[in-house]
Tab-separated table of C-alpha atoms and ligand atoms in Angstrom:
chain	number	residue	atom	x	y	z
A	1	MET	CA	48.540	12.172	8.949
A	2	ASP	CA	47.008	9.384	6.837
A	3	SER	CA	46.609	10.806	3.320
A	4	THR	CA	44.556	7.875	2.014
A	5	LEU	CA	41.215	9.056	0.739
A	6	HIS	CA	38.172	7.678	2.508
A	7	VAL	CA	34.900	7.353	0.578
A	8	ALA	CA	31.615	5.909	1.845
A	9	ILE	CA	29.010	4.452	-0.494
A	10	VAL	CA	25.404	3.847	0.502
A	11	SER	CA	23.701	0.984	-1.299
A	12	SER	CA	19.901	0.839	-1.543
A	13	PRO	CA	18.143	-2.479	-0.843
A	14	GLY	CA	18.103	-4.986	-3.710
A	15	MET	CA	20.737	-7.066	-5.468
A	16	GLY	CA	20.543	-4.839	-8.547
A	17	HIS	CA	21.862	-2.028	-6.341
A	18	LEU	CA	24.290	-3.888	-4.116
A	19	ILE	CA	26.160	-5.663	-6.951
A	20	PRO	CA	27.216	-2.556	-8.940
A	21	VAL	CA	27.978	-0.665	-5.692
A	22	LEU	CA	30.353	-3.463	-4.675
A	23	VAL	CA	31.997	-3.378	-8.081
A	24	LEU	CA	32.380	0.402	-7.854
A	25	GLY	CA	33.756	0.174	-4.311
A	26	ASN	CA	36.213	-2.562	-5.267
A	27	ARG	CA	37.354	-0.619	-8.323
A	28	LEU	CA	37.989	2.566	-6.323
A	29	ALA	CA	39.793	0.566	-3.631
A	30	THR	CA	42.014	-1.514	-5.905
A	31	HIS	CA	42.704	0.908	-8.796
A	32	HIS	CA	42.890	4.100	-6.770
A	33	ASN	CA	43.962	2.930	-3.344
A	34	ILE	CA	40.983	4.532	-1.629
A	35	LYS	CA	39.616	3.340	1.699
A	36	ILE	CA	36.009	2.399	1.000
A	37	THR	CA	33.187	1.903	3.499
A	38	ILE	CA	29.907	0.569	2.120
A	39	PHE	CA	26.647	0.937	4.037
A	40	THR	CA	24.207	-1.757	2.938
A	41	ILE	CA	20.548	-1.279	3.689
A	42	THR	CA	18.606	-4.514	3.814
A	43	THR	CA	15.056	-5.546	4.497
A	44	ASN	CA	15.609	-8.235	7.110
A	45	SER	CA	18.379	-10.288	8.691
A	46	SER	CA	18.147	-13.068	6.083
A	47	SER	CA	18.124	-10.642	3.157
A	48	PRO	CA	19.561	-11.884	-0.139
A	49	GLU	CA	22.129	-9.117	0.068
A	50	ILE	CA	23.551	-10.504	3.321
A	51	GLU	CA	23.665	-14.066	1.965
A	52	PHE	CA	25.390	-12.769	-1.167
A	53	LEU	CA	27.962	-10.838	0.855
A	54	LYS	CA	28.771	-13.872	3.012
A	55	LYS	CA	29.736	-15.846	-0.097
A	56	PHE	CA	31.728	-13.043	-1.659
A	57	ASN	CA	33.219	-11.541	1.454
A	58	GLU	CA	36.717	-12.883	0.997
A	59	LYS	CA	37.066	-11.138	-2.358
A	60	ILE	CA	35.816	-7.808	-1.129
A	61	THR	CA	38.457	-5.180	-0.524
A	62	VAL	CA	36.124	-2.755	1.194
A	63	GLU	CA	34.620	-2.432	4.657
A	64	ILE	CA	30.933	-3.321	4.844
A	65	ILE	CA	28.606	-1.851	7.457
A	66	HIS	CA	25.217	-3.560	7.594
A	67	VAL	CA	22.580	-1.078	8.562
A	68	PRO	CA	20.209	-3.054	10.804
A	69	SER	CA	16.973	-3.788	8.996
A	70	VAL	CA	14.127	-1.434	9.771
A	71	ASP	CA	10.524	-2.461	10.087
A	72	ILE	CA	8.436	-0.245	7.819
A	73	SER	CA	5.241	-2.283	7.971
A	74	HIS	CA	3.417	0.493	9.843
A	75	LEU	CA	4.329	2.976	7.083
A	76	ILE	CA	3.034	1.009	4.101
A	77	ASP	CA	-0.049	-0.897	3.054
A	78	SER	CA	-0.843	-3.471	0.387
A	79	HIS	CA	-1.038	-0.731	-2.295
A	80	THR	CA	2.368	0.816	-1.584
A	81	LYS	CA	4.498	0.502	-4.718
A	82	LEU	CA	8.033	-0.904	-4.624
A	83	PHE	CA	9.539	2.487	-5.514
A	84	THR	CA	7.858	4.098	-2.487
A	85	GLN	CA	8.852	1.200	-0.231
A	86	LEU	CA	12.482	1.578	-1.250
A	87	ARG	CA	12.407	5.314	-0.534
A	88	ILE	CA	10.861	4.678	2.895
A	89	LEU	CA	13.341	1.891	3.711
A	90	VAL	CA	16.291	4.173	3.015
A	91	ARG	CA	14.668	7.121	4.813
A	92	GLU	CA	14.173	5.050	7.949
A	93	ALA	CA	17.783	3.831	7.810
A	94	LEU	CA	19.248	7.362	7.700
A	95	PRO	CA	19.642	7.921	11.477
A	96	GLU	CA	21.750	4.761	11.656
A	97	ILE	CA	23.916	5.890	8.725
A	98	ARG	CA	24.277	9.332	10.321
A	99	SER	CA	25.635	7.804	13.551
A	100	GLY	CA	27.926	5.549	11.490
A	101	ILE	CA	29.389	8.602	9.766
A	102	ALA	CA	29.612	10.607	12.995
A	103	SER	CA	31.614	7.867	14.712
A	104	MET	CA	34.180	7.378	11.909
A	105	ASN	CA	37.813	7.871	12.941
A	106	HIS	CA	38.941	8.523	9.401
A	107	ARG	CA	37.044	11.557	8.093
A	108	LEU	CA	35.117	11.049	4.847
A	109	ASP	CA	36.440	12.763	1.729
A	110	ALA	CA	33.296	11.945	-0.245
A	111	LEU	CA	29.947	10.293	0.154
A	112	ILE	CA	28.369	8.427	-2.751
A	113	VAL	CA	24.761	7.300	-2.575
A	114	ASP	CA	22.938	5.225	-5.114
A	115	ILE	CA	19.538	6.040	-6.527
A	116	PHE	CA	17.300	5.812	-3.423
A	117	GLY	CA	19.908	7.295	-1.086
A	118	THR	CA	19.615	10.891	-2.315
A	119	GLN	CA	17.600	11.652	0.832
A	120	ILE	CA	20.958	11.782	2.607
A	121	LEU	CA	21.564	15.367	1.413
A	122	PRO	CA	21.046	17.074	4.826
A	123	ILE	CA	23.483	14.633	6.475
A	124	ALA	CA	26.163	15.249	3.831
A	125	GLU	CA	25.650	18.974	4.329
A	126	GLU	CA	25.725	18.708	8.129
A	127	PHE	CA	29.157	17.026	7.985
A	128	ASN	CA	30.253	19.141	5.019
A	129	ILE	CA	31.209	16.133	2.897
A	130	PRO	CA	31.338	16.351	-0.929
A	131	LYS	CA	28.382	14.304	-2.162
A	132	TYR	CA	27.839	12.292	-5.315
A	133	VAL	CA	25.051	10.144	-6.717
A	134	PHE	CA	25.723	6.803	-8.321
A	135	HIS	CA	23.003	6.384	-10.984
A	136	PRO	CA	23.087	2.601	-11.469
A	137	THR	CA	21.605	2.667	-14.941
A	138	ASN	CA	22.082	4.494	-18.243
A	139	ALA	CA	22.498	8.111	-19.329
A	140	TRP	CA	19.144	8.148	-21.102
A	141	SER	CA	17.203	7.555	-17.892
A	142	LEU	CA	19.522	9.985	-16.104
A	143	ALA	CA	18.579	12.723	-18.589
A	144	LEU	CA	14.933	12.012	-17.860
A	145	PHE	CA	15.573	12.193	-14.112
A	146	MET	CA	17.387	15.517	-14.462
A	147	TYR	CA	14.564	17.015	-16.485
A	148	GLN	CA	11.662	15.579	-14.503
A	149	GLN	CA	10.923	18.759	-12.551
A	150	VAL	CA	10.381	20.610	-15.840
A	151	LEU	CA	8.248	17.809	-17.263
A	152	ASP	CA	6.192	17.884	-14.095
A	153	GLN	CA	5.330	21.542	-14.753
A	154	GLU	CA	5.002	21.452	-18.515
A	155	ILE	CA	3.170	18.211	-19.170
A	156	GLU	CA	-0.353	17.605	-18.039
A	157	GLY	CA	-1.739	14.156	-17.478
A	158	GLU	CA	0.130	10.887	-17.505
A	159	SER	CA	3.250	9.794	-19.400
A	160	ASP	CA	2.567	6.317	-20.660
A	161	ASP	CA	5.208	3.688	-21.458
A	162	VAL	CA	8.135	5.551	-19.939
A	163	MET	CA	9.264	4.945	-16.384
A	164	ASP	CA	6.779	3.317	-13.994
A	165	PRO	CA	6.832	5.957	-11.245
A	166	MET	CA	6.090	8.725	-13.778
A	167	MET	CA	2.871	7.202	-14.926
A	168	ASP	CA	0.299	7.920	-12.235
A	169	ARG	CA	0.361	11.338	-10.607
A	170	SER	CA	-2.168	10.327	-8.001
A	171	ASP	CA	0.124	7.623	-6.569
A	172	GLN	CA	2.592	8.356	-3.774
A	173	GLN	CA	5.422	6.931	-5.896
A	174	TYR	CA	5.068	9.805	-8.395
A	175	HIS	CA	5.765	12.318	-5.614
A	176	GLU	CA	8.621	10.250	-4.201
A	177	TYR	CA	10.063	10.037	-7.697
A	178	LEU	CA	9.737	13.784	-8.280
A	179	LYS	CA	11.474	14.533	-4.964
A	180	LEU	CA	14.228	12.058	-5.801
A	181	THR	CA	14.868	13.640	-9.200
A	182	MET	CA	15.022	17.099	-7.613
A	183	GLU	CA	17.489	15.830	-5.022
A	184	TYR	CA	19.666	14.474	-7.883
A	185	THR	CA	20.249	18.019	-9.127
A	186	CYS	CA	21.648	19.138	-5.731
A	187	PHE	CA	24.670	16.797	-5.705
A	188	ASP	CA	28.263	17.677	-6.593
A	189	GLY	CA	28.358	15.135	-9.416
A	190	ILE	CA	26.698	12.018	-10.800
A	191	LEU	CA	28.450	8.766	-11.640
A	192	THR	CA	26.553	6.661	-14.142
A	193	ASN	CA	26.909	3.022	-15.161
A	194	THR	CA	27.330	3.612	-18.870
A	195	TRP	CA	30.151	4.531	-21.221
A	196	GLU	CA	30.628	7.340	-23.734
A	197	ASP	CA	30.576	5.160	-26.834
A	198	LEU	CA	27.367	3.414	-25.870
A	199	GLU	CA	25.428	6.648	-25.385
A	200	SER	CA	27.516	9.354	-27.007
A	201	GLU	CA	24.588	11.654	-27.912
A	202	THR	CA	23.002	11.460	-24.481
A	203	THR	CA	26.195	11.900	-22.501
A	204	LYS	CA	26.998	14.925	-24.681
A	205	ALA	CA	23.506	16.340	-24.065
A	206	LEU	CA	23.837	15.832	-20.327
A	207	ARG	CA	26.939	18.001	-20.398
A	208	SER	CA	25.936	20.709	-22.836
A	209	ASN	CA	22.225	20.704	-23.609
A	210	GLU	CA	20.853	24.126	-22.642
A	211	LYS	CA	17.579	22.835	-21.265
A	212	LEU	CA	19.301	20.281	-19.071
A	213	GLN	CA	21.894	22.818	-17.976
A	214	SER	CA	19.105	25.197	-16.950
A	215	VAL	CA	17.957	22.650	-14.353
A	216	SER	CA	21.356	21.748	-12.976
A	217	TYR	CA	24.968	22.184	-13.759
A	218	CYS	CA	26.150	18.975	-12.248
A	219	PRO	CA	29.231	17.132	-13.591
A	220	ILE	CA	28.385	13.737	-15.103
A	221	TYR	CA	30.844	10.852	-14.878
A	222	PRO	CA	30.087	7.868	-17.169
A	223	ILE	CA	32.286	5.181	-15.601
A	224	GLY	CA	30.700	1.924	-16.740
A	225	PRO	CA	30.224	-0.821	-17.438
A	226	LEU	CA	30.481	-1.931	-13.809
A	227	ARG	CA	30.175	-5.687	-13.864
A	228	ARG	CA	31.338	-8.183	-11.287
A	229	THR	CA	34.085	-10.589	-12.300
A	230	VAL	CA	33.347	-14.187	-13.199
A	231	ASP	CA	33.901	-16.653	-10.379
A	232	ILE	CA	33.344	-20.160	-11.747
A	233	ASN	CA	32.678	-22.999	-9.332
A	234	GLU	CA	33.337	-26.143	-11.380
A	235	HIS	CA	31.289	-28.194	-8.902
A	236	ASP	CA	28.186	-26.134	-9.580
A	237	GLU	CA	25.490	-28.277	-11.159
A	238	VAL	CA	24.556	-25.606	-13.705
A	239	ILE	CA	28.171	-25.139	-14.807
A	240	GLN	CA	28.630	-28.904	-15.102
A	241	TRP	CA	25.515	-29.101	-17.287
A	242	LEU	CA	26.711	-26.173	-19.423
A	243	ASN	CA	30.108	-27.849	-19.867
A	244	LYS	CA	28.327	-30.669	-21.724
A	245	GLN	CA	26.459	-28.457	-24.202
A	246	ASN	CA	27.499	-27.253	-27.645
A	247	GLN	CA	28.995	-23.841	-28.105
A	248	LYS	CA	26.418	-20.989	-28.154
A	249	SER	CA	23.556	-23.496	-28.062
A	250	VAL	CA	21.876	-22.543	-24.761
A	251	LEU	CA	19.186	-19.922	-24.177
A	252	TYR	CA	19.309	-18.361	-20.696
A	253	VAL	CA	16.001	-17.060	-19.287
A	254	SER	CA	15.872	-14.776	-16.257
A	255	PHE	CA	13.895	-11.774	-15.059
A	256	GLY	CA	16.442	-10.241	-12.717
A	257	SER	CA	16.617	-10.327	-8.961
A	258	GLY	CA	12.904	-9.986	-8.378
A	259	GLY	CA	10.887	-10.078	-11.605
A	260	THR	CA	7.816	-12.296	-11.560
A	261	LEU	CA	5.292	-13.383	-14.195
A	262	SER	CA	1.611	-14.273	-13.987
A	263	SER	CA	0.568	-17.964	-13.931
A	264	GLU	CA	-0.720	-17.727	-17.521
A	265	GLN	CA	2.518	-16.139	-18.717
A	266	ILE	CA	4.654	-18.800	-17.018
A	267	ILE	CA	2.659	-21.493	-18.798
A	268	GLU	CA	3.033	-19.786	-22.204
A	269	LEU	CA	6.756	-19.310	-21.629
A	270	ALA	CA	7.210	-22.955	-20.659
A	271	TRP	CA	5.383	-24.068	-23.800
A	272	GLY	CA	7.350	-21.602	-25.927
A	273	LEU	CA	10.631	-23.038	-24.637
A	274	GLU	CA	9.461	-26.603	-25.147
A	275	LEU	CA	8.191	-25.940	-28.675
A	276	SER	CA	11.450	-24.204	-29.643
A	277	GLN	CA	13.365	-27.438	-28.986
A	278	GLN	CA	16.437	-25.451	-27.956
A	279	LYS	CA	18.579	-26.049	-24.891
A	280	PHE	CA	17.704	-23.643	-22.051
A	281	ILE	CA	18.396	-22.604	-18.459
A	282	TRP	CA	15.380	-20.941	-16.874
A	283	VAL	CA	15.488	-19.220	-13.478
A	284	VAL	CA	11.903	-19.579	-12.266
A	285	ARG	CA	9.896	-18.002	-9.468
A	286	PRO	CA	6.355	-18.815	-8.399
A	287	PRO	CA	3.744	-16.726	-10.233
A	288	SER	CA	2.795	-13.301	-8.961
A	289	HIS	CA	-0.774	-12.274	-8.440
A	290	GLY	CA	-0.070	-8.572	-8.258
A	291	GLY	CA	2.795	-6.651	-9.837
A	292	THR	CA	5.816	-7.893	-11.738
A	293	ASP	CA	8.245	-6.898	-8.959
A	294	SER	CA	6.780	-8.814	-6.043
A	295	ALA	CA	9.915	-10.904	-5.352
A	296	TYR	CA	12.253	-7.919	-5.515
A	297	LEU	CA	12.897	-7.594	-1.791
A	298	ASN	CA	13.228	-11.349	-1.302
A	299	SER	CA	15.047	-12.474	-4.421
A	300	ASN	CA	17.001	-15.513	-3.351
A	301	GLY	CA	14.585	-16.515	-0.628
A	302	ASN	CA	13.095	-19.967	-0.775
A	303	ASP	CA	10.257	-20.941	-2.994
A	304	THR	CA	8.190	-21.750	0.056
A	305	ARG	CA	5.998	-24.220	-1.793
A	306	GLY	CA	9.069	-26.180	-2.829
A	307	THR	CA	7.386	-27.498	-5.975
A	308	PHE	CA	7.151	-26.439	-9.590
A	309	ASP	CA	3.419	-27.106	-9.712
A	310	TYR	CA	2.841	-23.847	-11.565
A	311	LEU	CA	4.660	-25.244	-14.637
A	312	PRO	CA	2.597	-27.139	-17.253
A	313	GLU	CA	1.947	-30.752	-16.290
A	314	GLY	CA	4.781	-33.016	-17.440
A	315	PHE	CA	6.993	-30.068	-18.527
A	316	LEU	CA	9.966	-31.060	-16.379
A	317	THR	CA	9.869	-34.672	-17.571
A	318	ARG	CA	9.455	-33.794	-21.242
A	319	THR	CA	12.278	-31.236	-21.162
A	320	LYS	CA	14.684	-33.082	-18.878
A	321	ASP	CA	17.237	-33.559	-21.667
A	322	MET	CA	16.636	-30.104	-23.070
A	323	GLY	CA	16.947	-27.729	-20.190
A	324	LEU	CA	17.522	-26.861	-16.576
A	325	VAL	CA	14.952	-25.186	-14.401
A	326	VAL	CA	16.666	-23.323	-11.548
A	327	PRO	CA	14.502	-22.054	-8.681
A	328	MET	CA	14.782	-18.385	-7.640
A	329	TRP	CA	18.447	-17.497	-8.245
A	330	ALA	CA	21.349	-18.532	-10.493
A	331	GLN	CA	24.941	-17.431	-10.949
A	332	GLN	CA	24.062	-15.148	-13.835
A	333	VAL	CA	27.442	-13.649	-14.693
A	334	GLU	CA	29.033	-17.111	-14.757
A	335	ILE	CA	26.209	-18.445	-16.944
A	336	LEU	CA	26.293	-15.567	-19.434
A	337	SER	CA	30.077	-15.847	-19.751
A	338	HIS	CA	29.948	-19.579	-20.427
A	339	LEU	CA	30.828	-20.548	-24.005
A	340	SER	CA	27.702	-22.722	-24.300
A	341	VAL	CA	25.317	-19.780	-23.805
A	342	GLY	CA	24.232	-17.966	-26.950
A	343	ARG	CA	20.997	-16.064	-26.189
A	344	PHE	CA	19.254	-14.418	-23.242
A	345	ILE	CA	15.576	-13.707	-22.535
A	346	SER	CA	16.000	-10.747	-20.198
A	347	HIS	CA	13.787	-8.311	-18.304
A	348	CYS	CA	16.306	-5.636	-19.398
A	349	GLY	CA	17.371	-4.569	-15.907
A	350	TRP	CA	20.459	-2.479	-16.526
A	351	ASN	CA	22.888	-4.839	-14.777
A	352	SER	CA	21.584	-7.782	-16.776
A	353	THR	CA	21.805	-5.701	-19.948
A	354	ILE	CA	25.433	-4.834	-19.262
A	355	GLU	CA	26.260	-8.426	-18.337
A	356	SER	CA	24.746	-9.630	-21.598
A	357	ILE	CA	26.520	-7.047	-23.749
A	358	THR	CA	29.890	-7.609	-22.094
A	359	SER	CA	29.488	-11.351	-22.663
A	360	GLY	CA	28.568	-10.755	-26.321
A	361	ILE	CA	25.098	-12.298	-25.901
A	362	PRO	CA	22.076	-11.158	-28.016
A	363	MET	CA	18.816	-10.683	-26.121
A	364	ILE	CA	15.102	-11.147	-26.322
A	365	ALA	CA	13.910	-8.047	-24.481
A	366	TRP	CA	11.076	-8.744	-22.061
A	367	PRO	CA	10.710	-5.600	-19.909
A	368	LEU	CA	8.648	-5.731	-16.721
A	369	HIS	CA	8.950	-2.592	-14.589
A	370	ALA	CA	11.046	0.446	-13.542
A	371	GLU	CA	12.952	1.879	-16.547
A	372	GLN	CA	13.109	-1.502	-18.331
A	373	LYS	CA	10.757	-0.481	-21.156
A	374	MET	CA	13.138	2.328	-22.056
A	375	ASN	CA	16.060	-0.089	-21.903
A	376	SER	CA	14.288	-2.531	-24.196
A	377	THR	CA	13.600	0.242	-26.730
A	378	MET	CA	17.249	1.255	-26.625
A	379	LEU	CA	18.429	-2.348	-27.090
A	380	THR	CA	16.127	-3.084	-30.022
A	381	GLU	CA	15.700	0.213	-31.873
A	382	GLU	CA	18.946	2.007	-31.206
A	383	LEU	CA	21.649	-0.534	-30.508
A	384	GLY	CA	20.252	-3.452	-32.524
A	385	VAL	CA	21.323	-6.086	-30.009
A	386	ALA	CA	17.887	-7.495	-29.178
A	387	ILE	CA	14.480	-8.389	-30.534
A	388	ARG	CA	11.263	-8.069	-28.556
A	389	PRO	CA	7.686	-9.353	-28.556
A	390	ARG	CA	5.081	-7.491	-30.610
A	391	VAL	CA	3.106	-6.815	-27.429
A	392	LEU	CA	4.338	-5.225	-24.233
A	393	PRO	CA	4.618	-8.171	-21.801
A	394	THR	CA	3.137	-6.144	-18.927
A	395	LYS	CA	0.055	-5.356	-20.968
A	396	LYS	CA	-0.672	-8.550	-22.871
A	397	LEU	CA	0.197	-12.204	-22.737
A	398	VAL	CA	3.161	-13.161	-24.938
A	399	LYS	CA	1.918	-16.344	-26.584
A	400	ARG	CA	3.890	-19.577	-26.913
A	401	GLU	CA	4.052	-19.355	-30.738
A	402	GLU	CA	5.646	-15.910	-30.572
A	403	ILE	CA	8.175	-17.074	-27.982
A	404	GLN	CA	9.075	-20.045	-30.163
A	405	GLU	CA	9.402	-17.706	-33.162
A	406	MET	CA	11.645	-15.230	-31.302
A	407	VAL	CA	13.954	-18.024	-30.189
A	408	ARG	CA	14.117	-19.242	-33.803
A	409	ILE	CA	14.865	-15.743	-35.135
A	410	LEU	CA	17.818	-15.412	-32.770
A	411	MET	CA	19.158	-18.780	-33.938
A	412	ASP	CA	20.264	-18.622	-37.507
A	413	THR	CA	18.491	-15.888	-39.461
A	414	LYS	CA	20.065	-12.914	-41.228
A	415	GLU	CA	18.691	-10.714	-38.451
A	416	ALA	CA	20.438	-12.897	-35.861
A	417	LYS	CA	23.731	-12.463	-37.688
A	418	SER	CA	23.504	-8.689	-37.670
A	419	ILE	CA	22.453	-8.678	-33.987
A	420	ARG	CA	25.448	-10.875	-33.120
A	421	GLU	CA	27.760	-8.482	-34.961
A	422	ASN	CA	26.283	-5.458	-33.175
A	423	VAL	CA	26.658	-7.002	-29.751
A	424	LYS	CA	30.219	-8.060	-30.520
A	425	LYS	CA	31.093	-4.461	-31.414
A	426	LEU	CA	29.562	-3.198	-28.168
A	427	LYS	CA	31.452	-5.817	-26.173
A	428	ILE	CA	34.698	-4.478	-27.628
A	429	SER	CA	33.646	-0.884	-27.058
A	430	ALA	CA	32.912	-1.714	-23.385
A	431	GLU	CA	36.357	-3.302	-22.997
A	432	ASN	CA	38.000	-0.278	-24.599
A	433	ALA	CA	36.169	2.109	-22.276
A	434	LEU	CA	37.608	0.328	-19.240
A	435	THR	CA	41.186	-0.184	-20.336
A	436	LYS	CA	43.896	2.316	-19.426
A	437	GLY	CA	43.296	5.475	-21.452
A	438	GLY	CA	39.699	4.487	-22.268
A	439	SER	CA	36.808	6.892	-21.609
A	440	SER	CA	35.443	5.291	-18.415
A	441	TYR	CA	38.943	4.647	-17.068
A	442	ASN	CA	39.847	8.307	-17.586
A	443	THR	CA	36.557	9.543	-16.179
A	444	LEU	CA	37.007	7.562	-12.962
A	445	CYS	CA	40.555	9.001	-12.636
A	446	GLU	CA	39.125	12.490	-13.127
A	447	PHE	CA	36.469	11.812	-10.479
A	448	VAL	CA	39.117	10.689	-7.977
A	449	LYS	CA	41.238	13.741	-8.802
A	450	ASN	CA	38.246	15.981	-8.145
A	451	ILE	CA	37.662	14.380	-4.746
A	452	ARG	CA	41.327	14.762	-3.895
A	453	THR	CA	41.290	18.461	-4.690
A	454	SER	CA	37.837	19.328	-3.308
B	501	UDP	N1	21.170	-11.909	-10.676
B	501	UDP	C1	21.819	-13.115	-10.491
B	501	UDP	N2	21.071	-14.246	-10.496
B	501	UDP	C2	19.719	-14.249	-10.678
B	501	UDP	C3	19.074	-13.016	-10.890
B	501	UDP	C4	19.828	-11.851	-10.894
B	501	UDP	O1	23.045	-13.167	-10.321
B	501	UDP	O2	19.123	-15.310	-10.676
B	501	UDP	C5	21.968	-10.664	-10.668
B	501	UDP	C6	22.239	-10.201	-12.071
B	501	UDP	O3	23.413	-10.803	-12.569
B	501	UDP	C7	22.347	-8.691	-11.893
B	501	UDP	C8	21.420	-8.386	-10.729
B	501	UDP	O4	21.241	-9.618	-10.036
B	501	UDP	O5	23.671	-8.349	-11.541
B	501	UDP	C9	20.066	-7.899	-11.191
B	501	UDP	O6	20.154	-6.585	-11.593
B	501	UDP	P1	19.320	-5.997	-12.818
B	501	UDP	O7	19.672	-4.543	-12.907
B	501	UDP	O8	19.534	-6.785	-14.031
B	501	UDP	O9	17.808	-6.182	-12.441
B	501	UDP	P2	16.953	-5.946	-11.108
B	501	UDP	O10	17.058	-7.190	-10.351
B	501	UDP	O11	17.521	-4.762	-10.404
B	501	UDP	O12	15.574	-5.739	-11.657
């Protein structure tokens, strides 16, 4: 009989989910010799996830099963929040995943689902497969998830400035979020994309805090940082441009796979970059008229208007020797690892945060949605690796003068020096966690051992 372990991972829609799932799958396959099957749930046949997989396919050591895209248009309306849409998308894809599992020749030894896939519980139970959640972000947000059912009972009214779905109890996303957090506590264990040293207090609390233990006694496995490896294409125009710049001179600006800004904010940001007179690479998307996550499910799609007419008049001409404006999508890991890049304006998505830290790059924290406000607080107040605007960018316009000032602060002030030192220490701590004998390395071994013996 084949004694190779077989593990399936279900990835929710969105590049911020697919990328770390692929890294996790590859790591389990190559370091632990496990057969990995990844179910990817996408929104349509030209989804960014599928395009991404086509380019990276040859380096992937796992089997990918594309779950055919499901049409959920009859289940949502123009007010349905992204969080709810993602829950519905995964819910509607479950019958397909169930038949995929039922028809497998090699029985599954474990099933891992990422954040929106927790609805799979009845299927895991039906087939009697050990089930784990992959929480693609940090331990701090995980602690909040685990405790949400208590907060729901104990706190009246709204929780402002925490995680988006928690903020409005009258919206469907609050109820989807509450269900999701309750499902979390029913799994056999939770893998999280952080490492002990980065969040030692929180990981300790998750394991031994009485209040948290009263909700669920669920083993926690901090196995991060999961970051894809650099794959430089020397013919890439952006890389060629970076090759010509001075060391650490370039500011990279990006709001993740789907973050969008208002027209006014794009104009202020453009002026801020121009006034700062620093080299930059800016990944731009057309302005949003609604939320800040409107491009999330179509992140490397085309800018259908094909123009940059939302940028200030003459901006591209005036800054042509200063910066590069890249529409929709850039090779972020390759850019952040390039020696010419020295700073990052980031929406603080957890993958971007990890990619910045592991490249030793200080940040200007510009949170937009999901748990990004929490991440920005952690980066500025706790870890000291970022600065942030005085106003919350989702509430007020960040003005050009402040943007110019933040870029200057990260250049050559005393504060910049201490931020650079802090991020350098974290970079080393991340490397240590992953090397043989390091905390995340050991934790992943322990996880595999537990699957083997379960
Ligand atoms: N990404 C990229 N190019 C882009 C925008 C995003 O490669 O132009 C990648 C980025 O490196 C990260 C992921 O997409 O791995 C985004 O995940 P994150 O958690 O930062 O934010 P989200 O997109 O989920 O809000």
